[in-house]
Short mmCIF file of C-alpha atoms and ligand atoms in Angstrom, two decimals:
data_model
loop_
_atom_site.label_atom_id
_atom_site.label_comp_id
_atom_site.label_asym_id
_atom_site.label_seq_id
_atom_site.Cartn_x
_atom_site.Cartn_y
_atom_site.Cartn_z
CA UNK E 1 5.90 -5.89 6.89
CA UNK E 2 6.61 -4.83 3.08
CA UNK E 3 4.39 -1.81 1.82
CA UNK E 4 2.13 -4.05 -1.06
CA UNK E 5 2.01 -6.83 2.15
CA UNK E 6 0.33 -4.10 4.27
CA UNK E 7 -1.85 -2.52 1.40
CA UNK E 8 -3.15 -5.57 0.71
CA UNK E 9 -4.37 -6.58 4.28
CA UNK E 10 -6.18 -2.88 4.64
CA UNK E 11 -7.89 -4.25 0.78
CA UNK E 12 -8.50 -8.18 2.58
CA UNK E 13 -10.12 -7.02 5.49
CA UNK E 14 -12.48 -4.48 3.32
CA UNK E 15 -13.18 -7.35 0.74
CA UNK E 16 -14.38 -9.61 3.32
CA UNK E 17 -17.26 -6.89 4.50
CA UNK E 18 -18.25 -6.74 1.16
CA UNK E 19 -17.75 -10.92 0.54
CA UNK E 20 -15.65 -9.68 -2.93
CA UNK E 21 -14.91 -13.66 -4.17
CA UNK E 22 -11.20 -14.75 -4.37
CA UNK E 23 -11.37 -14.31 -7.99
CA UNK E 24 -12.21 -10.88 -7.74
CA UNK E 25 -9.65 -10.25 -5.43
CA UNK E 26 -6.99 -11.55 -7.27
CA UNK E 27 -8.28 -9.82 -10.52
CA UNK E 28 -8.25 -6.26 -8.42
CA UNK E 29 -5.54 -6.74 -6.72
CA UNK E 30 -3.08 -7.94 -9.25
CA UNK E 31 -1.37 -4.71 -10.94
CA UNK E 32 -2.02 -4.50 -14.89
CA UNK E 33 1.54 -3.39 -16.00
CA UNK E 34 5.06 -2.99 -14.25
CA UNK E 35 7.79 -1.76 -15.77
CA UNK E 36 11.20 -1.02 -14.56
CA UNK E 37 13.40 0.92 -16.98
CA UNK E 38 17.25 2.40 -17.37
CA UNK E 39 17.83 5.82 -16.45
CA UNK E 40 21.70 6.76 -17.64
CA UNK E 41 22.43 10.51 -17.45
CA UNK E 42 26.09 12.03 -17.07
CA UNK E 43 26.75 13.60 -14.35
CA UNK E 44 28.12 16.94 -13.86
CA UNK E 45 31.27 15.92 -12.84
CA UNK E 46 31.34 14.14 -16.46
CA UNK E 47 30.71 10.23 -15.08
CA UNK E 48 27.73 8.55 -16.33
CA UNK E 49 25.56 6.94 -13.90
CA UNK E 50 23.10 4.20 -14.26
CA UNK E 51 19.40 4.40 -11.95
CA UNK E 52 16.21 2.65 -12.48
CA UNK E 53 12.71 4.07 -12.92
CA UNK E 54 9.28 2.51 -12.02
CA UNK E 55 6.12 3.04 -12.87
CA UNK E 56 3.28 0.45 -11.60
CA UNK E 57 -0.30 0.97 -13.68
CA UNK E 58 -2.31 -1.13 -11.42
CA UNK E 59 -5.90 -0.28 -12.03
CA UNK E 60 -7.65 1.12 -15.07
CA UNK E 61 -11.27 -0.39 -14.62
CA UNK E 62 -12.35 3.62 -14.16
CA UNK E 63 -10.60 5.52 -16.82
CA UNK E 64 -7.25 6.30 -17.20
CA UNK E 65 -4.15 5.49 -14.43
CA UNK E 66 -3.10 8.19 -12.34
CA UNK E 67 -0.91 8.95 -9.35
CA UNK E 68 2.35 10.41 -9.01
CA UNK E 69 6.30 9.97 -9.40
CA UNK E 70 8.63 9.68 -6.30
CA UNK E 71 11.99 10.82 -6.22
CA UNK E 72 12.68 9.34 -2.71
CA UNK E 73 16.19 6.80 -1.96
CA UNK E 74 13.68 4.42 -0.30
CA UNK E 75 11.74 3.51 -3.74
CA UNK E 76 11.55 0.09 -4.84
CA UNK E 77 8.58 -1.92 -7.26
CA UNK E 78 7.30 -3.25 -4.15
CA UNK E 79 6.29 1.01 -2.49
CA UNK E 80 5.65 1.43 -5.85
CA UNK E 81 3.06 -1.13 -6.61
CA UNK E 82 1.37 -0.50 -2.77
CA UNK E 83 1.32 3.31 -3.82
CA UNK E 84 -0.10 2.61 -6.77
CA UNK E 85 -2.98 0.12 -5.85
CA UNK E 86 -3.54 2.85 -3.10
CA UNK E 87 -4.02 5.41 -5.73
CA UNK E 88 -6.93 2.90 -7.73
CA UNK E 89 -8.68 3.57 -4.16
CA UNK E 90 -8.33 6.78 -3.47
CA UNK E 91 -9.75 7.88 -6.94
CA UNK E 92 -12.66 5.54 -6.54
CA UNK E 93 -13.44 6.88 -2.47
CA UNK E 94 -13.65 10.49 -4.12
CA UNK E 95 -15.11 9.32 -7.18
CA UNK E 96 -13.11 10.28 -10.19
CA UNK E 97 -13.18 8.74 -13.81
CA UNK E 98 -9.15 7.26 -13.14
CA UNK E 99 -7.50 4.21 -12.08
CA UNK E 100 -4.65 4.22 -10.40
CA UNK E 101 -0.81 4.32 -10.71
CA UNK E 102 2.65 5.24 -9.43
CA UNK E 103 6.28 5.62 -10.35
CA UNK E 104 9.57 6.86 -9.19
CA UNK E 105 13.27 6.43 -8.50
CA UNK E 106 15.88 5.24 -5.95
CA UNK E 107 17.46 9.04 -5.67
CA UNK E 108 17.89 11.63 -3.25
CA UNK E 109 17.17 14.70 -5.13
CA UNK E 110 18.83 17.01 -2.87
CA UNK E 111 22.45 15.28 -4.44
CA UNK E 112 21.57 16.17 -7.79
CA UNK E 113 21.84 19.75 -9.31
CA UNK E 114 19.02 20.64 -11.18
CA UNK E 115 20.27 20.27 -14.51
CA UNK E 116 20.92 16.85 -13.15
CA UNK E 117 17.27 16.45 -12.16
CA UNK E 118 15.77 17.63 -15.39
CA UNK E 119 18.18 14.98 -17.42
CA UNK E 120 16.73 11.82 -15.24
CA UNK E 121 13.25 12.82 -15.85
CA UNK E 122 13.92 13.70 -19.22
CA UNK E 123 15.62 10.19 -19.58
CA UNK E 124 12.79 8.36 -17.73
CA UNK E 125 10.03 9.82 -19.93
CA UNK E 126 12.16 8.57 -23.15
CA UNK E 127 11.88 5.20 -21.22
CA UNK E 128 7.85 5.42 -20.45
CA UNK E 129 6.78 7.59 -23.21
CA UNK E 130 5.23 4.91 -24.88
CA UNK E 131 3.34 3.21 -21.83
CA UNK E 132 1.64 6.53 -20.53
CA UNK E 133 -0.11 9.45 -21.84
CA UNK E 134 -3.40 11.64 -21.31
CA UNK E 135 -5.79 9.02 -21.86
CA UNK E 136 -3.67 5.96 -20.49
CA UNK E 137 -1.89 6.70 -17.08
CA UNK E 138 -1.10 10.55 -15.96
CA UNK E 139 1.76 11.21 -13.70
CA UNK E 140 2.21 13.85 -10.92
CA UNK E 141 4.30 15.21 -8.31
CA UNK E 142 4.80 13.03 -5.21
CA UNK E 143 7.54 13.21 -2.54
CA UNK E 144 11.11 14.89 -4.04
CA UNK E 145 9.24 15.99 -7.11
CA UNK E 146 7.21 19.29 -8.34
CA UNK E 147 6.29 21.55 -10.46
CA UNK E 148 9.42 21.57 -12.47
CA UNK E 149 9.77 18.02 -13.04
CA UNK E 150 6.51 17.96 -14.41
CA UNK E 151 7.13 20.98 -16.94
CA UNK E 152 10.20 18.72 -17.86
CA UNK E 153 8.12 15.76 -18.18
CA UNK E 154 5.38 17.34 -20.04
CA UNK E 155 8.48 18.70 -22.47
CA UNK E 156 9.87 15.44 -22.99
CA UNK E 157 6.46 13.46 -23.70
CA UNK E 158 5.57 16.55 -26.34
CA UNK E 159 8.79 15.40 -28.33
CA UNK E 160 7.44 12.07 -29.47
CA UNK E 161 3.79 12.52 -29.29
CA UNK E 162 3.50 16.36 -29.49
CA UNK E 163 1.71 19.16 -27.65
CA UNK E 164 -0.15 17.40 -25.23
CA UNK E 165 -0.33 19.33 -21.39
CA UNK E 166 -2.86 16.84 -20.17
CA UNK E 167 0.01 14.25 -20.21
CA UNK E 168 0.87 14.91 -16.62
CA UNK E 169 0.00 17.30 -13.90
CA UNK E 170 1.03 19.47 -11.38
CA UNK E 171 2.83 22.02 -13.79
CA UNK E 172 3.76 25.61 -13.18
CA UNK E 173 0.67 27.81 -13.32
CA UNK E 174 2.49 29.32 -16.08
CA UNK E 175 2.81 26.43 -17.86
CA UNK E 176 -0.95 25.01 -18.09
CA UNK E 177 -0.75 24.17 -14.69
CA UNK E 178 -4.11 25.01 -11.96
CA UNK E 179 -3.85 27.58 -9.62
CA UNK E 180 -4.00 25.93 -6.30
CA UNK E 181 -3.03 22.72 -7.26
CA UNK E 182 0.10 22.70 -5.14
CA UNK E 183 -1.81 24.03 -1.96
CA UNK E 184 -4.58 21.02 -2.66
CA UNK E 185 -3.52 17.91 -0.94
CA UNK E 186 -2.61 20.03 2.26
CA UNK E 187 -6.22 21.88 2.02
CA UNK E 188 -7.50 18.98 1.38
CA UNK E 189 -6.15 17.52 4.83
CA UNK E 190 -7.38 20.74 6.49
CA UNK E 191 -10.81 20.57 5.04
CA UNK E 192 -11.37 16.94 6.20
CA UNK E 193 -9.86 17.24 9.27
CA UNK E 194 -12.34 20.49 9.98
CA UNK E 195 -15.26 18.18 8.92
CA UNK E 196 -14.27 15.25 11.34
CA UNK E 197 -13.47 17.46 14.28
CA UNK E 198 -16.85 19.26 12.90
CA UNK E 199 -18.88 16.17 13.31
CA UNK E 200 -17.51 14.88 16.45
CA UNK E 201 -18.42 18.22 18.03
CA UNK E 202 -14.63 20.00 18.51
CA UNK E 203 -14.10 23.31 18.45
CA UNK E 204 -11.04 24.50 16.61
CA UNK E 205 -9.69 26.66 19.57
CA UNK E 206 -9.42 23.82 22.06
CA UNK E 207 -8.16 21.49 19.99
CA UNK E 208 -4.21 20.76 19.98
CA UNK E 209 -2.94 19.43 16.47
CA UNK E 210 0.66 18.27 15.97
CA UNK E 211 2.19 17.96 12.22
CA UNK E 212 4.85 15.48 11.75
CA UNK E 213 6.41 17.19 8.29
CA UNK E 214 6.81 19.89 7.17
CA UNK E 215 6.96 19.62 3.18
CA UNK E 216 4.33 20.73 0.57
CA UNK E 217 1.56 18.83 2.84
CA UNK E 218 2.30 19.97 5.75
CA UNK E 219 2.90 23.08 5.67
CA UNK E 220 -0.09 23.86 3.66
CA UNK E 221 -1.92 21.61 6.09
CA UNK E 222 -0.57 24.06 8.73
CA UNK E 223 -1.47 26.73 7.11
CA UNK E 224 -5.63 25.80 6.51
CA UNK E 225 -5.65 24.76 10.40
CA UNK E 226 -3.90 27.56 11.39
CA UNK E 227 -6.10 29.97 10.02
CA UNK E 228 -9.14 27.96 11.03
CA UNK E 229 -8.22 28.68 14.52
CA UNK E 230 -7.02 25.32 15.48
CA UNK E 231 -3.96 24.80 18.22
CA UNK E 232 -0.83 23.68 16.01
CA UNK E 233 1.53 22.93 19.08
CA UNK E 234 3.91 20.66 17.44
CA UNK E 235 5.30 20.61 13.79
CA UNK E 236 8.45 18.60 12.45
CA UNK E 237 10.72 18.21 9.52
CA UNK E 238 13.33 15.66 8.84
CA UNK E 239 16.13 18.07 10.98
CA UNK E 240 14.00 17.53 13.86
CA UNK E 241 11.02 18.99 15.94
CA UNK E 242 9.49 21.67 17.25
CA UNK E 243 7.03 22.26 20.22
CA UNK E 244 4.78 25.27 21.96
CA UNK E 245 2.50 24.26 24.46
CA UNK E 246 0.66 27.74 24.02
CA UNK E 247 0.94 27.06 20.18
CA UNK E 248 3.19 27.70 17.65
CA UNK E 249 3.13 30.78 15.15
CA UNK E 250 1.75 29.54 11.93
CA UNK E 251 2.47 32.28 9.81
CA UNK E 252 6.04 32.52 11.27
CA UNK E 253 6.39 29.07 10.25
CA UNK E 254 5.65 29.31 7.17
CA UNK E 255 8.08 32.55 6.55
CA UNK E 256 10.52 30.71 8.35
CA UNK E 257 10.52 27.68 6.19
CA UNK E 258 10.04 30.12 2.75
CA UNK E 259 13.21 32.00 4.02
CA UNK E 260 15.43 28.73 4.37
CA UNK E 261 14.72 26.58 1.44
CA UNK E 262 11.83 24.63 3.09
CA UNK E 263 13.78 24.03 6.12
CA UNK E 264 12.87 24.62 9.43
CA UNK E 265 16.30 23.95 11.26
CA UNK E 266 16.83 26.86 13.43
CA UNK E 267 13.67 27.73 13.96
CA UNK E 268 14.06 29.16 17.68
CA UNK E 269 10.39 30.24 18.62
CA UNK E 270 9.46 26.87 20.16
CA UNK E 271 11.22 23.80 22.00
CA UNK E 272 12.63 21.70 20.08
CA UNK E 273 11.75 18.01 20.43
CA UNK E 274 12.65 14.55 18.35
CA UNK E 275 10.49 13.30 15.69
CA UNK E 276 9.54 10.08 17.85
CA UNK E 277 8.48 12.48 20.98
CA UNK E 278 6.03 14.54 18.06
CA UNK E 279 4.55 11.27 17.65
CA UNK E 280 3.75 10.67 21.24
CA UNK E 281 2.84 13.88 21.94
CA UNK E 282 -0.47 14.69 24.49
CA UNK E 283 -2.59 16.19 21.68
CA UNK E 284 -5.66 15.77 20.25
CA UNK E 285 -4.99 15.81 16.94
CA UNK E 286 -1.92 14.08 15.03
CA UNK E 287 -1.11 14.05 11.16
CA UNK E 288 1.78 12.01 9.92
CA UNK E 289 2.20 14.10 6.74
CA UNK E 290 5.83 12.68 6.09
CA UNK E 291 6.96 9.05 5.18
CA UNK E 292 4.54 6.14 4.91
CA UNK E 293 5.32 3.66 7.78
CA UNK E 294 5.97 5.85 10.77
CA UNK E 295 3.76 3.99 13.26
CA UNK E 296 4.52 0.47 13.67
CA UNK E 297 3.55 -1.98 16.16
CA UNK E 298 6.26 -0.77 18.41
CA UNK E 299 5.28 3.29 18.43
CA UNK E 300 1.31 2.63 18.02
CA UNK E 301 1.27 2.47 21.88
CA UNK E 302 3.14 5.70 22.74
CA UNK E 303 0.60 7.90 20.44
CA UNK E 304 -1.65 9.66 22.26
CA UNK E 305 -3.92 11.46 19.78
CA UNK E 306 -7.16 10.70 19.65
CA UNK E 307 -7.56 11.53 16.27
CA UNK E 308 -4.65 10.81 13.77
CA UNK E 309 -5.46 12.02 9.92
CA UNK E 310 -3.34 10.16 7.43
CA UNK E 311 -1.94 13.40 5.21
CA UNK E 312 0.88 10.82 3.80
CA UNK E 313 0.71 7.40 2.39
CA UNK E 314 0.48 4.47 4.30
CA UNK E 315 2.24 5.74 7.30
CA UNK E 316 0.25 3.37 10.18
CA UNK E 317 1.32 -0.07 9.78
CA UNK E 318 -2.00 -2.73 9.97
CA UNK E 319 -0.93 -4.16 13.33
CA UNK E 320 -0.34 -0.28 14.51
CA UNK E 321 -3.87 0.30 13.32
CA UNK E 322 -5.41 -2.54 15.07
CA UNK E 323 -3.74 -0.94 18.43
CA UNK E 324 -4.91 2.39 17.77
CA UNK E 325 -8.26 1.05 16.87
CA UNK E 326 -8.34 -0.64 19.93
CA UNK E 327 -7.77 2.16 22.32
CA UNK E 328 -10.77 3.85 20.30
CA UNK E 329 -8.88 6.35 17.74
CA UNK E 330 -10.64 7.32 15.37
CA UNK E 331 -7.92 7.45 12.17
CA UNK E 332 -8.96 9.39 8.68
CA UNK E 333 -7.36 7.01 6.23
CA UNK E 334 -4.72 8.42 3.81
CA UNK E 335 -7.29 7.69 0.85
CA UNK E 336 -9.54 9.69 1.44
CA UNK E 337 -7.31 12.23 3.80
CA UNK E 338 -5.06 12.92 1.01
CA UNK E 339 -7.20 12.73 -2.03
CA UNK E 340 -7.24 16.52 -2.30
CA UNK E 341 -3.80 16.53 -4.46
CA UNK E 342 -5.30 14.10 -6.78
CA UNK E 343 -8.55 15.83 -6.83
CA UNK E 344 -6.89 19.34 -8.11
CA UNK E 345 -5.22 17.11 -10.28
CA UNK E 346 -8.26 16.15 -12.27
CA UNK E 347 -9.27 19.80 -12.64
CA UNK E 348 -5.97 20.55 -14.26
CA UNK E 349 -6.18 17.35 -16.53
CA UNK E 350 -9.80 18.91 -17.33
CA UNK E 351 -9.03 22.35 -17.87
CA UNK E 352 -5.95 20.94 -20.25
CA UNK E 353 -8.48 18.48 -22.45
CA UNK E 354 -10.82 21.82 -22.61
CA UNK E 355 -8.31 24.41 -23.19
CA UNK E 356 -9.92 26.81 -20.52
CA UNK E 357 -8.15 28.16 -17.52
CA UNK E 358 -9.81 27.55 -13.86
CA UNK E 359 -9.40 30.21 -11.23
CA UNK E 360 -8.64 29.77 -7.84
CA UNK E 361 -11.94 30.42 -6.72
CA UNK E 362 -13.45 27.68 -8.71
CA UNK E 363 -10.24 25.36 -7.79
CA UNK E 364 -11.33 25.85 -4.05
CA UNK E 365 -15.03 25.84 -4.56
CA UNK E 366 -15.30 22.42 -6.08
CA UNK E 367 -12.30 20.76 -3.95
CA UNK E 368 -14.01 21.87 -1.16
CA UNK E 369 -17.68 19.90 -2.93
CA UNK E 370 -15.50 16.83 -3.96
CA UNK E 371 -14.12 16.02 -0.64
CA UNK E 372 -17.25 16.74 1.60
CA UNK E 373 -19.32 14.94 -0.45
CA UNK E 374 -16.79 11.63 -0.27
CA UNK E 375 -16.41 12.32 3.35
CA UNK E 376 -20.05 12.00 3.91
CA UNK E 377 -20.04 8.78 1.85
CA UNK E 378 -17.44 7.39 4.12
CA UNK E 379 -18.77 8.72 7.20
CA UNK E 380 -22.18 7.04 6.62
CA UNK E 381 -21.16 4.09 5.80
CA UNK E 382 -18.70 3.92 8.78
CA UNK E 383 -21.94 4.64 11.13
CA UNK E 384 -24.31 2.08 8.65
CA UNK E 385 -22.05 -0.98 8.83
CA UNK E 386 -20.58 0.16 11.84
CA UNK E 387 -16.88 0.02 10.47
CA UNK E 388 -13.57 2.40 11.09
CA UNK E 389 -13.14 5.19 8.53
CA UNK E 390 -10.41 3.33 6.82
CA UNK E 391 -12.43 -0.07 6.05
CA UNK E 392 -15.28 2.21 4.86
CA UNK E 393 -13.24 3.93 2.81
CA UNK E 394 -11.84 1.01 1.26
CA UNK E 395 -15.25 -0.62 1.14
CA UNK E 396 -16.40 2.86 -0.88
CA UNK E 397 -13.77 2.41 -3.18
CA UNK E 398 -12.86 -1.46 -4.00
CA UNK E 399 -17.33 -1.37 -4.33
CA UNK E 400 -16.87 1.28 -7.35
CA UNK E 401 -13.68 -0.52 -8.92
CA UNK E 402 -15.73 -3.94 -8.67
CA UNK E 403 -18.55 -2.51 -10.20
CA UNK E 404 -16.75 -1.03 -13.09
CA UNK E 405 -14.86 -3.89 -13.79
CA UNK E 406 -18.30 -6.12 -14.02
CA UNK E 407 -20.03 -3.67 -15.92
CA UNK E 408 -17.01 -3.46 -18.21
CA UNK E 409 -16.93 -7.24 -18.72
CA UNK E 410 -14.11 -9.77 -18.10
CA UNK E 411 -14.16 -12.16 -20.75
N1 LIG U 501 1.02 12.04 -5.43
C1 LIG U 501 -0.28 12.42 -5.03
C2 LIG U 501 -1.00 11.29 -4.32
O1 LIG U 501 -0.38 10.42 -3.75
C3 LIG U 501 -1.09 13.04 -6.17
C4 LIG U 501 -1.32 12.15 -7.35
C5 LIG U 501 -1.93 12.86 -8.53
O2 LIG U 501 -2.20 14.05 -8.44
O3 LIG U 501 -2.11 12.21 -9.54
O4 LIG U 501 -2.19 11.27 -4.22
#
């Protein structure tokens, strides 16, 4: 099944709770703008080379498009548009004033040097300039990009349309970036998976919680659950992964990955086990924090957790979630699991349109607000309509987007 194909079914099945009329349907589900542009740079070894970048605006009935740019060799329009319509959600579930959006390229950024990397964004923004912007559609990192491509971006936009940090975020601290915006979509995870376990009555030191990835999600994930006293037996990266029934050391982890360019290959205090094995692990607790589409109809069987929080985008295929669903799991969905990155994000868009500087504190304090409250909201509408997580979530969010877009007017 194609990403927008699957995207669409989770929206479908939440529309017809909600009996949203075809016409409404077709007017949310429809992106507003795609564009596809040329990205030539010259390479370091002096050839010039040709890539394409997207960027899908699909939903601005809230405010302004936002979501972030993917430097991934699996992007096409069609991950593109799903991420984006995902991101029009995922604002609305946790209630802020954006729409939604997404962009990226074809690459593998590891095969570019940086001065490489810094040309294609530099070339994509001359491309997009025009289309996006602080009041428009605000980009961020995603998979394969960070804080440096988004000082880089924030350069490039400033050429044409001058000083203007609220353009994108996700920048260096240094740079009118927020402290603990990097940290916030893998808090984020923690925090909701500590309310879930919270409400379903688990305590953190009996409960066995297996990470599949081991990138800025997470690890910081990791990291939160760790130090909440939860069991992390299993983690994984894409060199393979790593298991200790007893648990694994979190903070030697996290040193070990620091110490080896974000790598855990070698990592020798644990077993190590495949990626596929993580995801049928015995555990209580699983979080695909990787690459969308991991469990399909064919693994949804072999997973065991009881509990599986969606840290990445899309990564449980609709027929995979009707077998998990079946068996009883109860799955956070990735729009409201993940919403913590985009959360931060609208601080730092704040504190850039107000020209005062957050601290961490505050960063934490009102993450920590945002997502209980919209966990709440989902949870009691779950238990009220007596619907999974995900189709409450989406029910939570395509209600706001609706409701905008009639109060906005049509005509
Ligand atoms: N890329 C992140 C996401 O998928 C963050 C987007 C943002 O901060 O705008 O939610």
């Amino acid at each position: 099944m194609k990403a927008f194909d699957s995207t669409q079914l989770y929206f479908n099945r939440a529309a017809d709770q909600i009996d949203l009329t075809e016409s409404m349907r077709c007017l949310l589900l429809v992106p507003k703008r795609e564009v596809q542009v040329q990205v030539a740079i010259e390479r370091d070894d002096g050839e010039v080379a040709t890539y394409i970048g997207y960027r899908v605006q699909h939903d601005d009935a809230r405010g302004p498009m936002k979501g972030g740019l993917r430097f991934h060799p699996d992007v096409d329009m069609d991950e593109i548009r799903s991420l984006a319509a995902l991101m029009t959600w995922k604002t609305a579930v946790v209630d802020l004033p954006y729409g939604g959006a997404k962009g990226g390229m074809a690459i593998d950024p590891k095969q570019f040097s940086r001065r490489e990397l810094e040309l294609l964004t530099r070339r994509f923004v001359d491309g997009i300039h025009d289309l996006v912007g602080p009041d428009v559609d605000i980009p961020a990192p995603d998979m394969g990009t960070n804080a440096d491509v988004m000082a880089w971006f924030m350069n490039q936009y400033a050429k044409y349309h001058g000083f203007s940090p609220a353009c994108v975020t996700g920048k260096p601290v240094e740079l009118f970036g927020l402290p603990g915006r990097e940290e916030a979509t893998g808090r984020g995870v923690g925090i909701l998976t500590y309310k879930l376990l919270g409400r379903i009555g688990r305590k953190p030191g009996d409960t066995r919680v297996a990470i599949q990835g081991f990138g800025n999600v997470g690890s910081h994930t990791a990291k939160f659950l760790g130090e909440a006293g939860y069991r992390l037996v299993a983690v994984s990266d894409a060199s393979g992964g790593f298991y200790r029934a007893d648990g694994l050391n979190v903070p030697a982890l996290l040193r070990y990955a620091l110490d080896h360019n974000g790598s855990l290959t070698g990592f020798a205090e644990a077993d190590a086990i495949s990626n596929a094995e993580l995801l049928a692990l015995d555990v209580d607790v699983l979080i695909p924090a990787a690459l969308g589409g991991v469990i399909t109809a064919q693994n949804a069987k072999a997973v065991r957790a009881g509990i599986i929080v969606e840290a990445a985008n899309a990564p449980i295929y609709p027929d995979a979630d009707d077998v998990l669903q079946e068996r009883g799991a109860i799955i956070l969905p990735d729009i409201l699991a993940n919403a913590g990155g985009v959360t931060a994000s609208y601080f730092e868009w704040v504190q850039n349109r107000q020209h005062y500087r957050w601290d961490l504190n505050r960063v934490r304090q009102e993450l920590d607000r945002v997502l209980t409250n919209s966990f709440e909201s989902v949870w009691e509408l779950a238990a009220t309509r007596n619907i999974s997580l995900r189709a409450a979530a989406y029910v939570l969010g395509i209600g706001r987007v609706r409701r905008a877009t009639e109060l906005a007017g049509v005509c």
